PDB file of C-alpha atoms in Angstrom:
ATOM      1  CA  MET A   1       7.914   7.106  10.932  1.00 50.00           C
ATOM      2  CA  LYS A   2       4.208   6.537  11.519  1.00 53.00           C
ATOM      3  CA  ARG A   3       2.962   2.978  11.159  1.00 58.00           C
ATOM      4  CA  TRP A   4      -0.418   1.449  10.415  1.00 56.00           C
ATOM      5  CA  ILE A   5      -2.116  -0.784  12.962  1.00 55.00           C
ATOM      6  CA  ASP A   6      -0.737  -3.898  11.249  1.00 57.00           C
ATOM      7  CA  ASP A   7       2.781  -2.392  11.429  1.00 64.00           C
ATOM      8  CA  LEU A   8       3.171  -1.355   7.791  1.00 58.00           C
ATOM      9  CA  PRO A   9       5.083   1.918   7.271  1.00 57.00           C
ATOM     10  CA  GLN A  10       2.976   4.995   6.563  1.00 60.00           C
ATOM     11  CA  ILE A  11       4.485   7.675   4.328  1.00 57.00           C
ATOM     12  CA  PRO A  12       2.490  10.861   3.658  1.00 58.00           C
ATOM     13  CA  PHE A  13       1.021  11.540   0.212  1.00 57.00           C
ATOM     14  CA  ARG A  14       2.733  14.512  -1.437  1.00 59.00           C
ATOM     15  CA  TYR A  15       4.116  15.972  -4.653  1.00 57.00           C
ATOM     16  CA  ARG A  16       7.843  15.546  -5.248  1.00 61.00           C
ATOM     17  CA  ASP A  17      10.430  14.960  -7.922  1.00 65.00           C
ATOM     18  CA  LEU A  18      11.097  11.241  -8.011  1.00 67.00           C
ATOM     19  CA  PRO A  19      14.554   9.996  -8.936  1.00 63.00           C
ATOM     20  CA  PRO A  20      14.451   7.410 -11.740  1.00 62.00           C
ATOM     21  CA  ASP A  21      15.989   4.597  -9.661  1.00 67.00           C
ATOM     22  CA  GLY A  22      14.882   5.819  -6.244  1.00 72.00           C
ATOM     23  CA  PRO A  23      12.668   4.207  -3.618  1.00 80.00           C
ATOM     24  CA  TRP A  24       9.594   4.442  -5.884  1.00 81.00           C
ATOM     25  CA  MET A  25       7.858   2.279  -8.454  1.00 85.00           C
ATOM     26  CA  THR A  26       4.879   2.660 -10.731  1.00 84.00           C
ATOM     27  CA  MET A  27       1.497   1.175  -9.885  1.00 86.00           C
ATOM     28  CA  GLU A  28       1.948  -1.436 -12.622  1.00 88.00           C
ATOM     29  CA  GLU A  29       5.364  -2.507 -11.304  1.00 89.00           C
ATOM     30  CA  ALA A  30       3.991  -2.740  -7.771  1.00 90.00           C
ATOM     31  CA  GLY A  31       1.043  -4.861  -8.913  1.00 91.00           C
ATOM     32  CA  THR A  32       3.380  -7.195 -10.769  1.00 93.00           C
ATOM     33  CA  HIS A  33       5.701  -7.387  -7.752  1.00 92.00           C
ATOM     34  CA  LEU A  34       2.777  -8.311  -5.479  1.00 92.00           C
ATOM     35  CA  GLY A  35       1.166 -10.602  -8.050  1.00 92.00           C
ATOM     36  CA  ILE A  36      -2.129  -8.722  -8.161  1.00 91.00           C
ATOM     37  CA  GLY A  37      -4.103  -6.963 -10.844  1.00 90.00           C
ATOM     38  CA  HIS A  38      -4.808  -3.303 -11.478  1.00 86.00           C
ATOM     39  CA  TYR A  39      -8.171  -3.288  -9.644  1.00 88.00           C
ATOM     40  CA  HIS A  40      -6.735  -4.898  -6.509  1.00 87.00           C
ATOM     41  CA  MET A  41      -3.770  -2.511  -6.563  1.00 87.00           C
ATOM     42  CA  ASN A  42      -6.146   0.451  -6.708  1.00 83.00           C
ATOM     43  CA  ALA A  43      -8.073  -0.966  -3.752  1.00 82.00           C
ATOM     44  CA  LEU A  44      -4.873  -1.321  -1.714  1.00 82.00           C
ATOM     45  CA  THR A  45      -3.951   2.297  -2.354  1.00 81.00           C
ATOM     46  CA  ALA A  46      -7.290   4.088  -2.413  1.00 76.00           C
ATOM     47  CA  VAL A  47      -9.623   2.074  -0.201  1.00 73.00           C
ATOM     48  CA  THR A  48      -7.428   0.438   2.422  1.00 71.00           C
ATOM     49  CA  HIS A  49      -4.419   2.796   2.168  1.00 69.00           C
ATOM     50  CA  ARG A  50      -2.035  -0.123   2.684  1.00 76.00           C
ATOM     51  CA  ILE A  51       0.334   1.032  -0.053  1.00 80.00           C
ATOM     52  CA  ASP A  52       1.687   4.573   0.269  1.00 79.00           C
ATOM     53  CA  MET A  53       1.473   6.764  -2.803  1.00 79.00           C
ATOM     54  CA  VAL A  54       3.195   9.910  -3.993  1.00 74.00           C
ATOM     55  CA  ARG A  55       2.627  12.070  -7.030  1.00 71.00           C
ATOM     56  CA  THR A  56       5.486  13.165  -9.177  1.00 67.00           C
ATOM     57  CA  THR A  57       5.688  16.801 -10.164  1.00 64.00           C
ATOM     58  CA  GLY A  58       4.443  15.614 -13.567  1.00 67.00           C
ATOM     59  CA  LYS A  59       1.233  14.492 -11.768  1.00 68.00           C
ATOM     60  CA  GLU A  60       1.988  10.787 -12.273  1.00 73.00           C
ATOM     61  CA  LEU A  61       1.234   8.347  -9.466  1.00 78.00           C
ATOM     62  CA  ALA A  62       3.976   6.283  -7.895  1.00 83.00           C
ATOM     63  CA  VAL A  63       4.141   4.025  -4.837  1.00 85.00           C
ATOM     64  CA  THR A  64       6.890   3.618  -2.270  1.00 83.00           C
ATOM     65  CA  ARG A  65       9.068   0.525  -2.466  1.00 86.00           C
ATOM     66  CA  ALA A  66       9.090   0.297   1.344  1.00 85.00           C
ATOM     67  CA  SER A  67       5.318  -0.017   1.548  1.00 86.00           C
ATOM     68  CA  VAL A  68       5.195  -2.551  -1.312  1.00 89.00           C
ATOM     69  CA  GLU A  69       7.900  -4.664   0.344  1.00 90.00           C
ATOM     70  CA  ALA A  70       6.121  -4.422   3.710  1.00 89.00           C
ATOM     71  CA  GLU A  71       2.850  -5.531   2.105  1.00 89.00           C
ATOM     72  CA  LYS A  72       4.568  -8.426   0.339  1.00 92.00           C
ATOM     73  CA  HIS A  73       6.201  -9.515   3.598  1.00 91.00           C
ATOM     74  CA  TRP A  74       2.887  -9.304   5.458  1.00 90.00           C
ATOM     75  CA  ARG A  75       1.133 -11.373   2.777  1.00 90.00           C
ATOM     76  CA  THR A  76       3.730 -14.147   3.005  1.00 92.00           C
ATOM     77  CA  THR A  77       3.929 -14.260   6.803  1.00 93.00           C
ATOM     78  CA  ALA A  78       0.352 -13.560   7.927  1.00 92.00           C
ATOM     79  CA  THR A  79      -1.823 -16.427   9.071  1.00 95.00           C
ATOM     80  CA  VAL A  80      -5.246 -17.087   7.580  1.00 96.00           C
ATOM     81  CA  ARG A  81      -6.788 -15.699  10.761  1.00 96.00           C
ATOM     82  CA  GLN A  82      -4.826 -12.446  10.424  1.00 92.00           C
ATOM     83  CA  LYS A  83      -5.833 -12.118   6.785  1.00 91.00           C
ATOM     84  CA  LEU A  84      -9.501 -12.671   7.593  1.00 94.00           C
ATOM     85  CA  TRP A  85      -9.336 -10.192  10.474  1.00 92.00           C
ATOM     86  CA  ARG A  86      -7.758  -7.595   8.186  1.00 89.00           C
ATOM     87  CA  LEU A  87     -10.460  -8.183   5.569  1.00 88.00           C
ATOM     88  CA  PHE A  88     -13.159  -7.813   8.221  1.00 90.00           C
ATOM     89  CA  LYS A  89     -11.648  -4.543   9.502  1.00 86.00           C
ATOM     90  CA  ASP A  90     -11.360  -3.111   5.976  1.00 82.00           C
ATOM     91  CA  ILE A  91     -14.960  -4.004   5.142  1.00 85.00           C
ATOM     92  CA  LEU A  92     -16.210  -2.552   8.411  1.00 85.00           C
ATOM     93  CA  LYS A  93     -14.139   0.618   8.047  1.00 78.00           C
ATOM     94  CA  ASN A  94     -15.279   1.247   4.471  1.00 73.00           C
ATOM     95  CA  SER A  95     -18.947   0.543   5.142  1.00 74.00           C
ATOM     96  CA  LEU A  96     -19.227   3.283   7.776  1.00 66.00           C
TER      97      LEU A  96
END
């Protein structure tokens, strides 16, 4: 499986039928799990691509549990320096 630079799993965006209790969760559930709001969740998925997304065949967005758990683990274990470096890289990447 491909990984991001900061070692989070990368799962390709695609359409698929999602099982009801499978390895997926809605954007709202993921935001609640991470303790962030809707805007920040959208930034993690759309701008920084830290959380992997899939679309159901009904065109609804869902996120992978693996990427949400990896993000939660990174947030709890990363040092302040790592968090600042990640912020700097994201700002630099999105400004170009």
